[in-house]
mmCIF file of C-alpha atoms in Angstrom:
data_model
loop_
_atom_site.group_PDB
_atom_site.id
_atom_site.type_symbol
_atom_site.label_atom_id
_atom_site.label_comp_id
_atom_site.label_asym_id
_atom_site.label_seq_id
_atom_site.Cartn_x
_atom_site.Cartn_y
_atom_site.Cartn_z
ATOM 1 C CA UNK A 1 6.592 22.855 19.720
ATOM 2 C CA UNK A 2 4.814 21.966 16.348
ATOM 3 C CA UNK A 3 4.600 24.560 13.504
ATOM 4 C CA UNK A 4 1.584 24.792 11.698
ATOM 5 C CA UNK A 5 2.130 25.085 8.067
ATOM 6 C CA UNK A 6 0.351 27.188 5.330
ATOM 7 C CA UNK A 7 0.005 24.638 2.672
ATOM 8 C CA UNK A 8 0.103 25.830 -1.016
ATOM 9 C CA UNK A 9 -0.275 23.943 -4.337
ATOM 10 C CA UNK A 10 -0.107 24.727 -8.031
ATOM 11 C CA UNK A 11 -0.051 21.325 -9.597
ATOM 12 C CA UNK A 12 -2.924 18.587 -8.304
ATOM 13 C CA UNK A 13 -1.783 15.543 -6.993
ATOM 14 C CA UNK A 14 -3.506 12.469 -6.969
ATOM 15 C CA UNK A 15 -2.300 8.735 -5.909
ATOM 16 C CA UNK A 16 -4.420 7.160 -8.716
ATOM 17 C CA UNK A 17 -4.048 4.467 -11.189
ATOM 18 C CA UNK A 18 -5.231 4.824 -14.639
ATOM 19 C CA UNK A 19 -7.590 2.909 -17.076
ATOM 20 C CA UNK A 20 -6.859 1.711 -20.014
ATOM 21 C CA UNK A 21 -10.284 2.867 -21.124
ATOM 22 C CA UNK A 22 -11.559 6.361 -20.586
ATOM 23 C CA UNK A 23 -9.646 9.418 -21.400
ATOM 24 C CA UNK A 24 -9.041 11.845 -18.816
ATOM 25 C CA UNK A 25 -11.710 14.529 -19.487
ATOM 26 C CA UNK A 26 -14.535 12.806 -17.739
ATOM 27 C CA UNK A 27 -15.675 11.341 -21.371
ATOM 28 C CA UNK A 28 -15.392 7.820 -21.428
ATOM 29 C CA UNK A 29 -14.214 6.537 -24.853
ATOM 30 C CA UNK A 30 -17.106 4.449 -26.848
ATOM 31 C CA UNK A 31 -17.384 1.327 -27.579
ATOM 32 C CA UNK A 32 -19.489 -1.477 -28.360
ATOM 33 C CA UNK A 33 -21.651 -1.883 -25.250
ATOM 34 C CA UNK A 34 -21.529 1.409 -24.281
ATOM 35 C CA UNK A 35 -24.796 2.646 -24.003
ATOM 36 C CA UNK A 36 -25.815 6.797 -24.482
ATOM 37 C CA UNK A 37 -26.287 8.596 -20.651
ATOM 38 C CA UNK A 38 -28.213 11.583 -19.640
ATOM 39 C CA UNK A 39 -26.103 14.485 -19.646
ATOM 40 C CA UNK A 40 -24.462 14.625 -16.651
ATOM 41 C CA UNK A 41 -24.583 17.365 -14.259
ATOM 42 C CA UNK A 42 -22.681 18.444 -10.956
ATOM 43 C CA UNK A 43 -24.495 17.856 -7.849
ATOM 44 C CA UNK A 44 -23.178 18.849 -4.156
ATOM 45 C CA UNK A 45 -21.678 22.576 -4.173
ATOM 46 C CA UNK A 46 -20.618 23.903 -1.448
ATOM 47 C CA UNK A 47 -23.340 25.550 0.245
ATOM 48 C CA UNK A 48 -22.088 28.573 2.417
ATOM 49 C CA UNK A 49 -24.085 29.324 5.977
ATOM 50 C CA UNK A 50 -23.053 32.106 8.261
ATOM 51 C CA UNK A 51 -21.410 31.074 11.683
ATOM 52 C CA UNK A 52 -19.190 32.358 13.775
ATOM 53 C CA UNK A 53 -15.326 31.587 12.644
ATOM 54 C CA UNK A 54 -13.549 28.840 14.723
ATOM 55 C CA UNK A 55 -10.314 27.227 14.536
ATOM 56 C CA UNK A 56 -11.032 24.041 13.309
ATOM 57 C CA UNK A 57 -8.742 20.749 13.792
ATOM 58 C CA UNK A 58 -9.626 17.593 11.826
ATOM 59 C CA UNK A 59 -7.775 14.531 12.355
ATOM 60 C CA UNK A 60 -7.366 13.635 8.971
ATOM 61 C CA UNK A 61 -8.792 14.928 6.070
ATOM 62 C CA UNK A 62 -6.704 14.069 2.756
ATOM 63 C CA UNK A 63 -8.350 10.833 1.396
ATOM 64 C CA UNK A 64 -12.006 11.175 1.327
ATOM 65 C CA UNK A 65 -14.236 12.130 3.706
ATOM 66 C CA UNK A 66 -12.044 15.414 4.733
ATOM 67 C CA UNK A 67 -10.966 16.078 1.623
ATOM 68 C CA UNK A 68 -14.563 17.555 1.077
ATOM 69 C CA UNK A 69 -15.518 18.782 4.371
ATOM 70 C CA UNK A 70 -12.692 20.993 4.816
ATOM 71 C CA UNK A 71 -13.858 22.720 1.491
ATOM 72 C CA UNK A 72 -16.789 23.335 2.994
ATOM 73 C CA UNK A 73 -15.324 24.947 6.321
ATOM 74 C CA UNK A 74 -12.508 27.166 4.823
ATOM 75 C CA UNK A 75 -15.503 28.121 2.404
ATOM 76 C CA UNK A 76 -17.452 29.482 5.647
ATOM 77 C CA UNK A 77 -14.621 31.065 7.071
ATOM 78 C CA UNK A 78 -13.732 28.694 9.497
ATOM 79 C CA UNK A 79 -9.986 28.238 10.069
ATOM 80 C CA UNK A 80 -8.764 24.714 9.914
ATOM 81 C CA UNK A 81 -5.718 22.393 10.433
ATOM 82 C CA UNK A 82 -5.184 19.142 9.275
ATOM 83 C CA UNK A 83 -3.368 16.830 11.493
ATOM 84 C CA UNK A 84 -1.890 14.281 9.384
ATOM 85 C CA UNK A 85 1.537 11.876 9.507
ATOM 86 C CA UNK A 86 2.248 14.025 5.950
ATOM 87 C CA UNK A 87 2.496 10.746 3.730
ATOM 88 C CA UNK A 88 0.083 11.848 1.514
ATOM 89 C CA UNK A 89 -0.404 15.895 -0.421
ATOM 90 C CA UNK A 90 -2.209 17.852 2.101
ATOM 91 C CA UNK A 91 -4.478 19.163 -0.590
ATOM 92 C CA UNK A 92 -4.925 17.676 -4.305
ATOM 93 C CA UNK A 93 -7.481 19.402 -7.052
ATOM 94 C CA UNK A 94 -10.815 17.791 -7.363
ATOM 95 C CA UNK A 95 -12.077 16.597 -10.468
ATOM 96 C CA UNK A 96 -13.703 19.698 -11.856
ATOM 97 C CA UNK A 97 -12.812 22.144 -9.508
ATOM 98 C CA UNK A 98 -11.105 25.357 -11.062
ATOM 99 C CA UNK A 99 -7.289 26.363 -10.679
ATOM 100 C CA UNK A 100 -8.743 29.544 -8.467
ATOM 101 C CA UNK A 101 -10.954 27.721 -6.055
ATOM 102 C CA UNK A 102 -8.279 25.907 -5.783
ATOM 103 C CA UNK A 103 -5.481 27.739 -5.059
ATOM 104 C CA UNK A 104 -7.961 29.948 -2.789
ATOM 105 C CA UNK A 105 -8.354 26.860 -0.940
ATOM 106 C CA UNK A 106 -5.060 25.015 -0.795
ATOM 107 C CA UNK A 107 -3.789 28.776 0.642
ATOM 108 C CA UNK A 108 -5.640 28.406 3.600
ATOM 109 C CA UNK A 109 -5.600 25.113 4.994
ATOM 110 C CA UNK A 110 -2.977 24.572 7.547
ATOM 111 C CA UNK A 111 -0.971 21.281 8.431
ATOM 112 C CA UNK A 112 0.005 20.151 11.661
ATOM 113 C CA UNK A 113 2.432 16.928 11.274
ATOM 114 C CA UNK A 114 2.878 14.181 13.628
ATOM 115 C CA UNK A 115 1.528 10.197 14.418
ATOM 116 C CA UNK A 116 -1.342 10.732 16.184
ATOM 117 C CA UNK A 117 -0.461 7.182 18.252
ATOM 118 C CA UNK A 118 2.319 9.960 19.831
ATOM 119 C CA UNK A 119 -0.066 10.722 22.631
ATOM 120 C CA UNK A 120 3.079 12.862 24.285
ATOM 121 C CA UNK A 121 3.571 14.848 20.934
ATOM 122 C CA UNK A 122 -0.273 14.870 19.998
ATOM 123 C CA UNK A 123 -0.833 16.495 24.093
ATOM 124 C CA UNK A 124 2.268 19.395 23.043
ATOM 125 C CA UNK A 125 1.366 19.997 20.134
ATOM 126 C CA UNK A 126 -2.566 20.463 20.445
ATOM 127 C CA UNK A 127 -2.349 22.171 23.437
ATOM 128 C CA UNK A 128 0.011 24.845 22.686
ATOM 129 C CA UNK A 129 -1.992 25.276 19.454
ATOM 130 C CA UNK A 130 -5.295 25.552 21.088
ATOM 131 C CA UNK A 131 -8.624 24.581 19.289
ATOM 132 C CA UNK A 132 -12.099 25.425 19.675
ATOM 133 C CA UNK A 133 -13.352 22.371 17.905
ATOM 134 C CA UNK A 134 -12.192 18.902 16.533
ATOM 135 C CA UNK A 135 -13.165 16.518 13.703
ATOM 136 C CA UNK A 136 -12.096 13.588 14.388
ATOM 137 C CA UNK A 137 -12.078 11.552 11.071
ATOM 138 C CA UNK A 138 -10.372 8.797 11.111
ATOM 139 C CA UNK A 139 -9.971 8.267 14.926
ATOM 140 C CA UNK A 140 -10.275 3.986 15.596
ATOM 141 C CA UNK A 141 -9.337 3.663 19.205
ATOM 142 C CA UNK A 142 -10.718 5.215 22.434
ATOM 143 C CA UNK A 143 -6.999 5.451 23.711
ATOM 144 C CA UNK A 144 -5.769 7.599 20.623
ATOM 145 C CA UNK A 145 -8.947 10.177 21.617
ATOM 146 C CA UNK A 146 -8.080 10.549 25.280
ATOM 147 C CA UNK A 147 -4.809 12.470 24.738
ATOM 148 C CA UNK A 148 -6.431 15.096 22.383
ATOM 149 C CA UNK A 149 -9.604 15.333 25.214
ATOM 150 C CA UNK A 150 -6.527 16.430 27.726
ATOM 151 C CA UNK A 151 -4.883 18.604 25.517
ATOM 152 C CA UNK A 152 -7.882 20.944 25.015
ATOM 153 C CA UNK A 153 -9.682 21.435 28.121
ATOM 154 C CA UNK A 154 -11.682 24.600 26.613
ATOM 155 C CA UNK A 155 -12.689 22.360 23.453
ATOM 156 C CA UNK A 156 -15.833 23.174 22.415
ATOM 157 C CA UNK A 157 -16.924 20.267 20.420
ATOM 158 C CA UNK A 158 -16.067 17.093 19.441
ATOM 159 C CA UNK A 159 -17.317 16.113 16.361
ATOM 160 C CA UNK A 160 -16.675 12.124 15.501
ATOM 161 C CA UNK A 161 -16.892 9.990 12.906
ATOM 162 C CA UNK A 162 -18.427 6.327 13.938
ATOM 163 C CA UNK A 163 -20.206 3.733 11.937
ATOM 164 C CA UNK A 164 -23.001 2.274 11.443
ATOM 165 C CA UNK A 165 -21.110 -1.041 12.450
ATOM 166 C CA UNK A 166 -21.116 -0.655 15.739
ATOM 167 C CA UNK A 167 -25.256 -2.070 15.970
ATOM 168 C CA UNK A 168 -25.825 -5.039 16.918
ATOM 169 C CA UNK A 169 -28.123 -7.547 14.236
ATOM 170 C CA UNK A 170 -31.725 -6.848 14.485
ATOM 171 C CA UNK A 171 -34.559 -9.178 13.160
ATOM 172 C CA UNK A 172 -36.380 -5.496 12.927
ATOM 173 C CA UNK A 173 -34.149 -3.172 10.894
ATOM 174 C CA UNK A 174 -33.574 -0.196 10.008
ATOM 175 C CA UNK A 175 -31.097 0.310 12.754
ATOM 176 C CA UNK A 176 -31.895 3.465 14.853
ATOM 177 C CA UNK A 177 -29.526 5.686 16.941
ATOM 178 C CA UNK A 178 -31.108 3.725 20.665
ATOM 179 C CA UNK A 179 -30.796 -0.116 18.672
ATOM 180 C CA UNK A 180 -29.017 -2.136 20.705
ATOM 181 C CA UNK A 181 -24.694 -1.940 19.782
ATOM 182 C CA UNK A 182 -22.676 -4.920 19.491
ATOM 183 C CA UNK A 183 -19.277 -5.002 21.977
ATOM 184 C CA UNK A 184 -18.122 -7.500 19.960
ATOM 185 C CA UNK A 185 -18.430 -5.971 16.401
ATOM 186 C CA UNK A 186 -14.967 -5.085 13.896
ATOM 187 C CA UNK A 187 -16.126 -1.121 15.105
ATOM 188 C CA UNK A 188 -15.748 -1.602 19.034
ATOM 189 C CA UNK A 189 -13.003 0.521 19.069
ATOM 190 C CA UNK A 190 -15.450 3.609 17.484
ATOM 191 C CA UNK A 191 -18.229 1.975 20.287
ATOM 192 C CA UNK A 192 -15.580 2.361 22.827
ATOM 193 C CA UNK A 193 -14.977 5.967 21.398
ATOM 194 C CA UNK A 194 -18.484 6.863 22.204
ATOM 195 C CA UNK A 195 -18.766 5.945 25.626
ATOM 196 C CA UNK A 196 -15.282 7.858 26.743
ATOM 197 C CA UNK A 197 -16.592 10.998 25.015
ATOM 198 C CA UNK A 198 -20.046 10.425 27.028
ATOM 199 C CA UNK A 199 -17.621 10.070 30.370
ATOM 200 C CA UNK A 200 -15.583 12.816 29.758
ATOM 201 C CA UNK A 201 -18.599 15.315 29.773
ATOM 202 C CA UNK A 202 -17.501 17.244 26.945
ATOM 203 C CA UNK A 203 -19.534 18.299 24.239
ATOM 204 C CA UNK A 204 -19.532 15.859 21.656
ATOM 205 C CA UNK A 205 -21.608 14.655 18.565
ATOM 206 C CA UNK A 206 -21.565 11.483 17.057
ATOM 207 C CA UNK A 207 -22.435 10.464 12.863
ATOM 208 C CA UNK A 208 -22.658 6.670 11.986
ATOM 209 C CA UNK A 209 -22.405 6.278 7.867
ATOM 210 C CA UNK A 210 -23.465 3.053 7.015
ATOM 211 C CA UNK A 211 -21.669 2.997 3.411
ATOM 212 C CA UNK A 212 -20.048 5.529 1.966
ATOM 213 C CA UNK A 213 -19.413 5.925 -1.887
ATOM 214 C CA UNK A 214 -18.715 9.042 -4.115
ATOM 215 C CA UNK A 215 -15.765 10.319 -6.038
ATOM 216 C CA UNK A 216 -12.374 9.253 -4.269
ATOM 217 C CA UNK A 217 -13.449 6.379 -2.501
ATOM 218 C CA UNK A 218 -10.824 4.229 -1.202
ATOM 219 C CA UNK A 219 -13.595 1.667 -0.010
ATOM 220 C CA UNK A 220 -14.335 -0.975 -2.921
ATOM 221 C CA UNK A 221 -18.081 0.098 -2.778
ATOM 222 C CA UNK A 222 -19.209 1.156 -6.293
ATOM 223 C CA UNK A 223 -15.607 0.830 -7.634
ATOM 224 C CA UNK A 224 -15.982 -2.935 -7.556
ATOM 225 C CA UNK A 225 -18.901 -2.938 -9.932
ATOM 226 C CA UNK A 226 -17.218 -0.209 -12.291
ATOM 227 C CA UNK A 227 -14.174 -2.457 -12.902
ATOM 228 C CA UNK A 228 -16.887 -6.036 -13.543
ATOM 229 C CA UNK A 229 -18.783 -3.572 -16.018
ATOM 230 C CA UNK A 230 -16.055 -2.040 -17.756
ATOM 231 C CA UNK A 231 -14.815 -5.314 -18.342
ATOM 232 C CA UNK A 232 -17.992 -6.549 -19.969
ATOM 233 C CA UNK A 233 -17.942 -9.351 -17.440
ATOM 234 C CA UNK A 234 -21.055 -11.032 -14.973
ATOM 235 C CA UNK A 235 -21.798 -9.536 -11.660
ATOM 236 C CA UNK A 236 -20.698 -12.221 -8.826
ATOM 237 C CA UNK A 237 -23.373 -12.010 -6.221
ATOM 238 C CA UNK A 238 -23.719 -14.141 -3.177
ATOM 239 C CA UNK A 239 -26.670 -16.085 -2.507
ATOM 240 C CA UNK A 240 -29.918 -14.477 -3.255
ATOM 241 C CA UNK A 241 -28.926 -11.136 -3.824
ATOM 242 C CA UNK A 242 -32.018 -9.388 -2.443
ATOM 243 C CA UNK A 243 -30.298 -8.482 0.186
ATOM 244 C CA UNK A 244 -31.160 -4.734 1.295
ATOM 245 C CA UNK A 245 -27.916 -2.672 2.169
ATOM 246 C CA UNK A 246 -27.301 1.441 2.025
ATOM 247 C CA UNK A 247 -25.085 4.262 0.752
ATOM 248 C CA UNK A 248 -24.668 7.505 1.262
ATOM 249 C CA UNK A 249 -22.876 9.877 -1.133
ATOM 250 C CA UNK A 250 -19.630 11.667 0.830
ATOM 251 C CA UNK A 251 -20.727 14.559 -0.009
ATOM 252 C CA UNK A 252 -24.055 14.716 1.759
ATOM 253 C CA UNK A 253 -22.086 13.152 4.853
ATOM 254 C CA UNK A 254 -19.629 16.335 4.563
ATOM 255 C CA UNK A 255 -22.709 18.265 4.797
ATOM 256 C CA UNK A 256 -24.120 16.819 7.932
ATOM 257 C CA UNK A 257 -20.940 16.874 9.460
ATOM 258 C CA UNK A 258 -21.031 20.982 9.097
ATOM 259 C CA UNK A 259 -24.864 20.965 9.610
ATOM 260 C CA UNK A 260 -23.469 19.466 13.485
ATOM 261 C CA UNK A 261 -21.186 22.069 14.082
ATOM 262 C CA UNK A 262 -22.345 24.473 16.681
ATOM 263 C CA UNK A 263 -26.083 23.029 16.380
ATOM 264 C CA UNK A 264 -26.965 23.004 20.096
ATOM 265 C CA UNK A 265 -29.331 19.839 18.841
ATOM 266 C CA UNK A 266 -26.815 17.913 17.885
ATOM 267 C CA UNK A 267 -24.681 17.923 21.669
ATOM 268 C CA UNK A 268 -24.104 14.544 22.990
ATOM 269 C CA UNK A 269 -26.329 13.165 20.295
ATOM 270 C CA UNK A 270 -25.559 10.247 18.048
ATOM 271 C CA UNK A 271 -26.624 10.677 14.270
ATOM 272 C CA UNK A 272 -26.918 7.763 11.942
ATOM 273 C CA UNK A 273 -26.359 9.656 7.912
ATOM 274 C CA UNK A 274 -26.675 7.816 4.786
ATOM 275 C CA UNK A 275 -28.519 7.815 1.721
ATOM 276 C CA UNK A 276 -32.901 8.127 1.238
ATOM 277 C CA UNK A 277 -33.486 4.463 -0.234
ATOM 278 C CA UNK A 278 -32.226 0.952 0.691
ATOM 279 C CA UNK A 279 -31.044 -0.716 -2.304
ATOM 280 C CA UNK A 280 -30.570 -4.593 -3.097
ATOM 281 C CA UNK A 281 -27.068 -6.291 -3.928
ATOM 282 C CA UNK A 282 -28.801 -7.303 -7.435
ATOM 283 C CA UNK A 283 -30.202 -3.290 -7.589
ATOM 284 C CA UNK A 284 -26.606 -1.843 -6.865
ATOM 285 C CA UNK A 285 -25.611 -3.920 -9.727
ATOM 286 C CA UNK A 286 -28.035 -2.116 -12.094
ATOM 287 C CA UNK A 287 -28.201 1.255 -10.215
ATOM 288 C CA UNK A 288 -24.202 1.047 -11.065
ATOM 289 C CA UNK A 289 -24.759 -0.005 -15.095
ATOM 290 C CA UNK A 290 -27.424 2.735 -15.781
ATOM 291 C CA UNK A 291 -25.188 5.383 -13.444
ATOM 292 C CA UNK A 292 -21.942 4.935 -16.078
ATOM 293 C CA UNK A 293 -24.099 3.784 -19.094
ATOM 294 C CA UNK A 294 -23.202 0.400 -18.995
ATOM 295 C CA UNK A 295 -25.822 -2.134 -20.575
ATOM 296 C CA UNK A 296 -28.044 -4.199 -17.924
ATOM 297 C CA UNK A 297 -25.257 -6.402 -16.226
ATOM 298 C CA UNK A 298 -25.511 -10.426 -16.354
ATOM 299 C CA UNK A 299 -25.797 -11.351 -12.564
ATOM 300 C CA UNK A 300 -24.812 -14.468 -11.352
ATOM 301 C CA UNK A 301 -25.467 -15.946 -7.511
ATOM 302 C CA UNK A 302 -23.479 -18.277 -5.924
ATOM 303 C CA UNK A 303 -23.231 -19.894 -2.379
ATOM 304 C CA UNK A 304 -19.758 -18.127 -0.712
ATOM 305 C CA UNK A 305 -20.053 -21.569 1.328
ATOM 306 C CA UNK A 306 -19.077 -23.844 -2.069
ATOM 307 C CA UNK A 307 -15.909 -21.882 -2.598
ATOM 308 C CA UNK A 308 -12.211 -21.149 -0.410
ATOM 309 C CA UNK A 309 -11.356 -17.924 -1.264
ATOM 310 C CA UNK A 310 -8.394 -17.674 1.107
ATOM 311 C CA UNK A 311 -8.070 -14.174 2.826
ATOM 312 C CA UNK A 312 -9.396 -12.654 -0.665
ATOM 313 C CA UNK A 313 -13.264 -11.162 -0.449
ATOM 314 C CA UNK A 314 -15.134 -12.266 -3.092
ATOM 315 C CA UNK A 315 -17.641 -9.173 -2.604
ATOM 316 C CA UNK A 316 -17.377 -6.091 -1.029
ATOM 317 C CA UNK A 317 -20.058 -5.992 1.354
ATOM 318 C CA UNK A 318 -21.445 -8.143 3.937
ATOM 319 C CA UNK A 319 -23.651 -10.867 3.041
ATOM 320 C CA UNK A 320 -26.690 -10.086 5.130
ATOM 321 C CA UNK A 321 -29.735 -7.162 5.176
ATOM 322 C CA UNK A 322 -27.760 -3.381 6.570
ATOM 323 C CA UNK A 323 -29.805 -0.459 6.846
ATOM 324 C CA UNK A 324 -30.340 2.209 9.158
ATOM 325 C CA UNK A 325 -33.265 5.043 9.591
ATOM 326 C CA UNK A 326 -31.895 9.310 8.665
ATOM 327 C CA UNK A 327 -35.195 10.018 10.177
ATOM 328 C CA UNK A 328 -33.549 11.621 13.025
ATOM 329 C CA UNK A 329 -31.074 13.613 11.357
ATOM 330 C CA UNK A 330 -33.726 14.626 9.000
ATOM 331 C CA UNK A 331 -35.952 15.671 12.005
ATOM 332 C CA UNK A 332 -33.439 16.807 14.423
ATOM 333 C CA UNK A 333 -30.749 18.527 11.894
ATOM 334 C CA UNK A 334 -32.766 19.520 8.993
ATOM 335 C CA UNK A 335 -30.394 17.712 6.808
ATOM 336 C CA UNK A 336 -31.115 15.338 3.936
ATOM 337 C CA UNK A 337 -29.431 13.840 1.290
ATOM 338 C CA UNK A 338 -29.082 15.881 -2.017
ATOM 339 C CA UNK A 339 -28.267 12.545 -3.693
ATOM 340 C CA UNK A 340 -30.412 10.060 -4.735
ATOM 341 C CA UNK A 341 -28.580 6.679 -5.778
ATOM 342 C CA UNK A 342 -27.956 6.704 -8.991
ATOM 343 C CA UNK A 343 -27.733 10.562 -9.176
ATOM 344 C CA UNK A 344 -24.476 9.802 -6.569
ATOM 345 C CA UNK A 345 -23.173 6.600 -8.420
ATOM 346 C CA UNK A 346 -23.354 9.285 -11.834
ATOM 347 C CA UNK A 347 -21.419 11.921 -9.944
ATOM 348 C CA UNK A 348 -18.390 9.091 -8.521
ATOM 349 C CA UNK A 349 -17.966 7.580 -11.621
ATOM 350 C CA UNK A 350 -18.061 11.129 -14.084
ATOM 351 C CA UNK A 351 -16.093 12.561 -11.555
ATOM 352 C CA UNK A 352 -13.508 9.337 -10.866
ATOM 353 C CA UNK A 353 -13.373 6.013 -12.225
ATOM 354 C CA UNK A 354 -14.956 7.213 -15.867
ATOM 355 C CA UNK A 355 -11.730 9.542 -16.120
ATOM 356 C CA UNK A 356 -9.595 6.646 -15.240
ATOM 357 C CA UNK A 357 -8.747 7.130 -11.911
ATOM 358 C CA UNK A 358 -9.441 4.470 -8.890
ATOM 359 C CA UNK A 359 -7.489 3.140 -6.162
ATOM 360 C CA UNK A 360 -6.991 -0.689 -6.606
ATOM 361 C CA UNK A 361 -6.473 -2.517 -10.192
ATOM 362 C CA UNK A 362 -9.028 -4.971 -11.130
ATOM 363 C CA UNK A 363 -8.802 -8.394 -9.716
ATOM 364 C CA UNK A 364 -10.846 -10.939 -11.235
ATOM 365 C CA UNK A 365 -9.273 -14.508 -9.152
ATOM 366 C CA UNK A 366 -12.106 -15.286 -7.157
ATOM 367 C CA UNK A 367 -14.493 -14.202 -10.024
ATOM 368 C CA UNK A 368 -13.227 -16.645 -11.967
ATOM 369 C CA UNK A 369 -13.467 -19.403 -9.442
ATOM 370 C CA UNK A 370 -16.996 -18.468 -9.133
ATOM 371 C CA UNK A 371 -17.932 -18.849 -12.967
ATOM 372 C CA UNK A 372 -15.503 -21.515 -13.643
ATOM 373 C CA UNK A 373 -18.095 -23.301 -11.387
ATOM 374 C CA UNK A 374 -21.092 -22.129 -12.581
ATOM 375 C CA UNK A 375 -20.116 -23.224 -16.316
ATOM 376 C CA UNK A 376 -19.282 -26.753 -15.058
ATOM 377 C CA UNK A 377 -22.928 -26.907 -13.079
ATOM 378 C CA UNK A 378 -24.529 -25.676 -16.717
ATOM 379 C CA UNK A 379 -22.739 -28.104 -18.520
#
């Protein structure tokens, strides 16, 4: 039978690299083309509803998206679990966040070890454990949800994390929750997710992100950028660059994800949750400059057909217009974002990459390609 584990932590621990550049008290060391920022000010604190305490399981939880929404249900009471292979801390300080919320935190949240591709262990453990509701965070297949559906016939809710991927392209975007999906898209697996949960008539509730960005990211979404403008170096963009794409800060998704939780409007609905505004590849550039007081970045387009990057991207989003409406979870839920874009892109970097932490070094090969290129069609 599988123990559950009371987790407790003096020391933070973080799987970051560090920069040669800032110091590590969220001021970034000056220099030359650093330009002077508004003082910057904490956004997205944990906001504490009443509801009725339930023992909580989320698949997941210690990289990103969990690590904030299960500060958010211990803070309400709830009790919750993280099921996790135990390969990374189960709970690591955040950036600004006191020793005592801390260790009031870290004493509470409980671990539950195993591979969650185990569908025998995953049915023993759960079930003898018993839960009244799951988050499933990082759940990819429709086969690795099945086992946890059997293991907790009394479940009252199933709360998923999907994507925005899974729509198929529209001539008429934004994407809305009834657009038309794709079978065929990278996210079938989260498509495929969807339908069992609809077939297994349990009570379920669905959020599609479209991108997500905000302190901890292990995506290369605003991270990219930092490391270009840090450098002092042009901005790689493909083709036009008015391309219209979306983020929305983690910590507004962690919020919606609560908001779902025992909201008799969200059961068996699908909720697509990102940020107010759509924003243009060239836009993000800038929106990412003025966010970590960076000067106004030299852009330069190129044609991603010219150039054979191998299995390397050369940008980290795809090259086409992605956007979906919040209208619904702003109608049905309540809920809207607390951060506008480069409010959120302030709050990732002061809180991450400006005190030298990211998760990937700087790799400037197919950069390089790109202007090597563009200097020989100037010259």
């Amino acid at each position: 039978m599988a123990k559950l584990v009371v987790v407790q932590q003096k020391q933070p621990s973080f799987s970051l690299l560090p920069s040669s550049l800032s110091d590590f008290n969220g001021t970034r060391l000056h220099s030359q083309i650093q330009l002077k920022r508004k003082v910057w000010k904490p956004k997205g604190a944990l906001h504490v509803s009443a509801s009725s305490t339930k023992k909580i399981l989320i698949m997941g939880g210690t990289r990103f998206i969990g690590v904030f929404l299960s500060r958010h249900l211990v803070k309400e009471g709830h009790q919750v679990t993280l099921f996790t292979r135990g390969k990374a801390p189960i709970t690591q300080q955040l950036p600004g966040e006191s020793d005592k919320d801390f260790a009031e935190f870290s004493s509470k949240i409980l671990h539950l070890k195993g591979d969650r591709k185990d569908f025998e262990f995953v049915k023993s453990s759960l079930s003898a454990e018993g839960f009244d509701v799951v988050y499933d965070i990082n759940g990819r297949e429709a086969e690795e949800v099945e086992p946890i559906l059997d293991a907790l016939p009394k479940l009252e809710q199933y709360i998923y994390c999907s994507s925005a991927g899974v729509y198929l392209k529209t001539d008429l975007p934004p994407h809305s929750e009834v657009d038309a999906v794709d079978p065929k898209s990278r996210h079938k697996g989260k498509l495929e997710t969807e339908s069992l949960l609809k077939s297994r008539g349990v009570n379920w509730t669905s959020l599609r992100p479209v991108y997500i960005y905000g302190p901890l990211n292990y995506n290369p979404v605003e991270e990219w950028f930092f490391h270009r403008l840090k450098a002092g170096r042009p901005i790689p963009i493909p083709n036009s660059g008015i391309q219209i794409t979306q983020l929305g800060h983690v910590k507004d998704l962690a919020r919606a994800f609560v908001q779902v939780l025992g909201n008799e409007k969200a059961s068996k609905q699908v909720f697509n949750i990102s940020g107010e505004k759509y924003v243009t590849f060239d836009g993000l550039a800038r929106a990412c400059a003025r966010a970590g007081g960076f000067p106004e970045p030299e852009i330069i387009h190129f044609n991603p057909k010219e150039f054979d990057f191998g299995k390397k991207k050369a940008f980290p989003f795809r090259d086409q217009h992605f956007f979906a409406s919040i209208d619904k979870a702003k109608s049905v839920l309540g809920w809207k974002p607390e951060f506008d874009l480069v409010e959120g892109l302030a709050d990732s970097y002061n809180l991450d990459f400006g005190r030298g932490t990211f998760r990937k070094e700087a790799d400037f090969s197919t950069d390089d390609l790109i202007l090597g290129k563009s200097l020989v069609l100037q010259s």
